[in-house]
Coordinates of C-alpha atoms in Angstrom, one line a residue:
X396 CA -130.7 20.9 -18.4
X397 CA -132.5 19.1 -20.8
X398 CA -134.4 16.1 -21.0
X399 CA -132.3 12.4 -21.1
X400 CA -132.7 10.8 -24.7
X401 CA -135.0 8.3 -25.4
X402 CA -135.2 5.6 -27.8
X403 CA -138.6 3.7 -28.9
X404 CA -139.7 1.7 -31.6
X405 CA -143.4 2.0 -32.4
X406 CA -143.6 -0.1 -36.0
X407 CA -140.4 -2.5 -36.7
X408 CA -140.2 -3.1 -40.4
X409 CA -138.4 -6.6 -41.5
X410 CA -137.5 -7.6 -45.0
X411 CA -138.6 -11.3 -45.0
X412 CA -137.8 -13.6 -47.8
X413 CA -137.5 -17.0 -46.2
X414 CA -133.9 -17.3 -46.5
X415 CA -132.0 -18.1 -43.4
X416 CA -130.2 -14.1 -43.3
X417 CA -134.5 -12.8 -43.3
X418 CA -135.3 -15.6 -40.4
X419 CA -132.6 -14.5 -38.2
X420 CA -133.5 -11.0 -38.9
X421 CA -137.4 -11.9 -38.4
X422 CA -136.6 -13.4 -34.9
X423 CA -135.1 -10.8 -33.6
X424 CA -137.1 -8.5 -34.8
X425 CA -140.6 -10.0 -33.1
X426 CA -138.1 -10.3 -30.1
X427 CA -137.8 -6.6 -30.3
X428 CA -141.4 -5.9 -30.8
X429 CA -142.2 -7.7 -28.1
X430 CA -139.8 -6.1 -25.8
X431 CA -140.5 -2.8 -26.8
X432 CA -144.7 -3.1 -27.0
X433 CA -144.2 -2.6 -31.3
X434 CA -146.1 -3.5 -34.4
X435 CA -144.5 -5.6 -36.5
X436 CA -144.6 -5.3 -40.3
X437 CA -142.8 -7.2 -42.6
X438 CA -142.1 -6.7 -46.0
X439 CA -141.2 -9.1 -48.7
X440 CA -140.3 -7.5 -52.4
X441 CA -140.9 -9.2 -55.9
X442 CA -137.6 -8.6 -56.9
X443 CA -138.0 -6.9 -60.9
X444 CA -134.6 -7.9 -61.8
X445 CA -135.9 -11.7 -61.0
X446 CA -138.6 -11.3 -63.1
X447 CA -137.0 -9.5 -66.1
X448 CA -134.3 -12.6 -66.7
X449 CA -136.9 -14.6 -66.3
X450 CA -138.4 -12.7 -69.8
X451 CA -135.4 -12.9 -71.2
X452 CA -134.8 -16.1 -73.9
X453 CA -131.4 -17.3 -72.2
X454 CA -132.9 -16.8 -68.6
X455 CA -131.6 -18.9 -66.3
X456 CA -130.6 -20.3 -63.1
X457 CA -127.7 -21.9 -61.6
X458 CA -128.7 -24.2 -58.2
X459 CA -125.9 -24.1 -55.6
X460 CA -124.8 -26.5 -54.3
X461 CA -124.4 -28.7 -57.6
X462 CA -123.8 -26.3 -60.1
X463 CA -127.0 -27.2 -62.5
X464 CA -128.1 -24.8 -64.9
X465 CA -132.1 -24.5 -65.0
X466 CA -134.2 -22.7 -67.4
X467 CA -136.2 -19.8 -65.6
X468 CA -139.6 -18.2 -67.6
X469 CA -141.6 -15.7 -66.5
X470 CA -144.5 -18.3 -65.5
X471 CA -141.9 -20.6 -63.1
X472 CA -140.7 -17.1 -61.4
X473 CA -143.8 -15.9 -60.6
X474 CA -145.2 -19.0 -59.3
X475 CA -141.6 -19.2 -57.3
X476 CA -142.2 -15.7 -55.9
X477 CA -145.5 -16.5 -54.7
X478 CA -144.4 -19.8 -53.0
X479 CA -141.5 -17.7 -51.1
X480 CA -143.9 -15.3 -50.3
X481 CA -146.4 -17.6 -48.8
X482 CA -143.5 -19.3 -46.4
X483 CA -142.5 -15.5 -45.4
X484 CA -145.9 -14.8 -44.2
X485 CA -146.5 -18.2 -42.6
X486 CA -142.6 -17.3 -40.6
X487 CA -144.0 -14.0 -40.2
X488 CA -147.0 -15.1 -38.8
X489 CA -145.6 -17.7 -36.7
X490 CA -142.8 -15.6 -35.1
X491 CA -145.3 -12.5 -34.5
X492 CA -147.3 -15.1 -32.3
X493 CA -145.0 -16.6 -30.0
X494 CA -144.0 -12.9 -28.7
X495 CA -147.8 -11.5 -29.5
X496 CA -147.5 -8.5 -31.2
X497 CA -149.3 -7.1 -34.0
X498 CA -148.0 -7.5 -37.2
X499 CA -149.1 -7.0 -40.9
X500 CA -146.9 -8.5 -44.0
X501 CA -146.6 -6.1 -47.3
X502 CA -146.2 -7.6 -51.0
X503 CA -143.8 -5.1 -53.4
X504 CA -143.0 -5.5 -56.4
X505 CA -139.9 -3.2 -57.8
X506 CA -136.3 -3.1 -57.2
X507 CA -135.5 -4.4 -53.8
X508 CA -133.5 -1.2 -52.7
X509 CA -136.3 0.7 -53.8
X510 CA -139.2 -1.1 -52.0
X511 CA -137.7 -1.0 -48.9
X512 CA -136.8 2.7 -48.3
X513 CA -140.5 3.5 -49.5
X514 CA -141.7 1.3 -46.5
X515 CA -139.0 2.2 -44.2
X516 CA -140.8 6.0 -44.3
X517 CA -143.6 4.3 -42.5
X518 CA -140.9 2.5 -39.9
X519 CA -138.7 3.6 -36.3
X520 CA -136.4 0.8 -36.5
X521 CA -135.8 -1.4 -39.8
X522 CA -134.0 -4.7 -38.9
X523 CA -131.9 -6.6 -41.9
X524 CA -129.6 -9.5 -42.4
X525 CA -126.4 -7.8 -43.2
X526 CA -125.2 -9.8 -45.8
X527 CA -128.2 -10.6 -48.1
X528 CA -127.7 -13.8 -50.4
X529 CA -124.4 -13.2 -51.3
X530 CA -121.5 -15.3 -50.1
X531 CA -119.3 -12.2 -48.7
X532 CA -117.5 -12.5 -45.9
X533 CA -119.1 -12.5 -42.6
X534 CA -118.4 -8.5 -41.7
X535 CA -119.9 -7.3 -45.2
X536 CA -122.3 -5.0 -45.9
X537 CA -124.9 -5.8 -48.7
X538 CA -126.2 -3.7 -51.1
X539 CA -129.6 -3.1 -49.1
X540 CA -128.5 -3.4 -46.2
X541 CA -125.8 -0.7 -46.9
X542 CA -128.8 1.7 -48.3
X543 CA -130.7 1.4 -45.3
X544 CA -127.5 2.4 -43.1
X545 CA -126.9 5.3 -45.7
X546 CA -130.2 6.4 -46.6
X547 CA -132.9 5.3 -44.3
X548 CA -134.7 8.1 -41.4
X549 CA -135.4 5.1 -39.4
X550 CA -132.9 3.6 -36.7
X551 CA -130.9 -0.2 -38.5
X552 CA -130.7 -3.2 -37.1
X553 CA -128.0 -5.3 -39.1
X554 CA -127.2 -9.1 -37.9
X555 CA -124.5 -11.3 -39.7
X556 CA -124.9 -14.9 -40.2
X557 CA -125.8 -16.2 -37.2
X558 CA -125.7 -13.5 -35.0
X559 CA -128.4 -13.2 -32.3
X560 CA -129.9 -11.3 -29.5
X561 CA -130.2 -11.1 -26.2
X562 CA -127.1 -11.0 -24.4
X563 CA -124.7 -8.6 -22.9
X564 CA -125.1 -5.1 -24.9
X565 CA -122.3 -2.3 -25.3
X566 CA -123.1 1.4 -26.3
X567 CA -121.1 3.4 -28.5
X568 CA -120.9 7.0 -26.8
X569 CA -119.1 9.3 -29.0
X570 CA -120.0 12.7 -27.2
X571 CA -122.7 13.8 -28.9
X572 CA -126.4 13.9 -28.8
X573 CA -126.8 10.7 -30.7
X574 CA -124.1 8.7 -28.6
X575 CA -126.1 9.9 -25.5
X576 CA -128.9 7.9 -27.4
X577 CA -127.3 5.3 -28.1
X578 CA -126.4 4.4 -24.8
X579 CA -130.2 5.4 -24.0
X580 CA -131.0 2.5 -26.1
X581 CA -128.6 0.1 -25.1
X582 CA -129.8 0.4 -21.6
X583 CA -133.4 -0.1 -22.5
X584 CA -132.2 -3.6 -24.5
X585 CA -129.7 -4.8 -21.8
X586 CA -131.0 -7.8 -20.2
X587 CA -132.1 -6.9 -16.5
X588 CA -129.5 -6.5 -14.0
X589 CA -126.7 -6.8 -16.9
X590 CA -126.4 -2.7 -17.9
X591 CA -124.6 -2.0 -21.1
X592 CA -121.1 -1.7 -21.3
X593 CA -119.7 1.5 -22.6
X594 CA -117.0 2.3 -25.2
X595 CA -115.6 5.6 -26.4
X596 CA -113.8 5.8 -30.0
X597 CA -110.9 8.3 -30.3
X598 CA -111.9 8.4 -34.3
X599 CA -114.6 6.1 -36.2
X600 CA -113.9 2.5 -36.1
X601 CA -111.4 2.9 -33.6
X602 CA -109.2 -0.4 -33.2
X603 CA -108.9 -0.8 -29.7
X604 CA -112.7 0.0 -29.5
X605 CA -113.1 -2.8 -32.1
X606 CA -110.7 -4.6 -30.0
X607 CA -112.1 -3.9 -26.6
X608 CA -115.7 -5.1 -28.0
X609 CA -114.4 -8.3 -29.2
X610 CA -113.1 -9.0 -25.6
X611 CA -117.0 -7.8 -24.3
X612 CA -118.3 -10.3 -26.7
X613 CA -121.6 -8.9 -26.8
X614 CA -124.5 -9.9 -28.9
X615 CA -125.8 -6.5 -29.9
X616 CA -123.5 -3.0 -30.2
X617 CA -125.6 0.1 -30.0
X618 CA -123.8 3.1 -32.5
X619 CA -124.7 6.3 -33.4
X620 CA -124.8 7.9 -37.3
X621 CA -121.0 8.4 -37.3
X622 CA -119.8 4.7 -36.8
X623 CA -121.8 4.1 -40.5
X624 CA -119.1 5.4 -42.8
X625 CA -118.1 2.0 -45.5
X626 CA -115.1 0.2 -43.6
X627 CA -115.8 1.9 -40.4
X628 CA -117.3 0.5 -37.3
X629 CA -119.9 -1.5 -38.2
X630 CA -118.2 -3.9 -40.9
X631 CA -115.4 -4.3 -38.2
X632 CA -118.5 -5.3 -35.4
X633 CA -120.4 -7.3 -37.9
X634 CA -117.2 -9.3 -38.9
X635 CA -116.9 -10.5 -35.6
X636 CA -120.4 -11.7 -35.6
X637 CA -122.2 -9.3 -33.1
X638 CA -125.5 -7.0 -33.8
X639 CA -125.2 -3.7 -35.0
X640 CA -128.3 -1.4 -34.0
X641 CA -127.5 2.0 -35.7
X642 CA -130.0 4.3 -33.8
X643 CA -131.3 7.7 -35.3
X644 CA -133.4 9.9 -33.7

């Protein structure tokens, strides 16, 4: 017989950007880190796209709430991106230090997508707000959040708006060698004496699964590679505003 899965988490990336989506995401990723004895490293991405309006003549802005139209320049972009990074680092910093791990913060500049799968080589577990800036709807998937779910080697952590950790924890076990580790790691996250609840789909995003979840009302779900499909298992858990850790081995 062979071994039991395990699941570990050595170096936690985070995408930090000082919105609230990236705080959520950074706190329960030092949370993590601390639990699982991890370095933390964040990352936090010059956005190119940003910059190239900004070169543009009719570049521009539009502040929500209110609706005002600013003029953005290259000059005001780059100082902006240096101010957000600055306040990432201090929340890096800040959050590292009350659960005291080691962490280290990494300046990009490129296309966001881009930037993080290069650092996500380096990672075991990459934890993201689901949503990014957008205003989707509460179960959708952003567009870097959905390339680390399709195209990252590391495990995904995905939290919707204000989603957090630490409760009860349910494992998706679909059979196969990466259900059996994903209930590995829902039992090592679990709060003591609490063990994970279990729950088997007939196919991906099963609706009485989804339906026997939402009665669970967990804060984290634990799925393996086949609950990742678009409109499968994890929008349908995000929507109802629980934790998606998508584990990989």
């Amino acid at each position: 017989m062979g071994d039991d899965p395990r699941f570990s988490a050595e170096r936690i990336l985070v995408g930090v950007d000082a919105s609230a989506a990236s705080l959520d995401a950074l706190a329960a990723a030092a949370a993590l880190a601390g639990r699982l004895g991890a370095r933390l490293a964040g990352l936090f991405v010059e956005d190119e796209d940003l910059l190239r309006l900004a070169a543009l003549p009719f570049g521009g802005v539009v502040r929500v709430p209110g609706g005002e139209r600013e003029r953005l320049d290259r000059a005001s972009a780059e100082a902006s991106l240096r101010a957000v990074a600055s306040h990432a680092r201090g929340a890096l910093e800040r959050a590292a230090a009350s659960h005291r791990v080691t962490w280290s913060v990494q300046v990009a500049r490129g296309p966001v997508v881009r930037e993080l799968l290069a650092a996500a080589e380096a990672a075991d577990l990459v934890v993201l707000g689901a949503a990014g800036h957008g205003r989707r709807s509460r179960g959708a998937i952003g567009a870097t959040a959905r390339a680390a779910v399709d195209r990252a080697r590391a495990s995904v952590l995905l939290l919707s708006r204000g989603a957090r950790m630490g409760g009860d924890v349910v494992a998706v076990d679909d059979g196969t060698p990466a259900g059996a580790l994903a209930l590995a790691a829902a039992r090592l996250l679990a709060p003591e004496g609490r063990p994970p609840a279990i729950a088997c789909p007939r196919t991906g995003g099963d609706p009485a699964m989804i339906d026997a979840i939402a009665r669970l009302a967990p804060t984290l779900v634990v799925v393996p590679p086949a609950a990742a499909a678009p409109g499968g298992a994890i929008e349908r858990i995000l929507a109802l505003g629980i934790a998606v850790l998508l584990v990989r081995s």
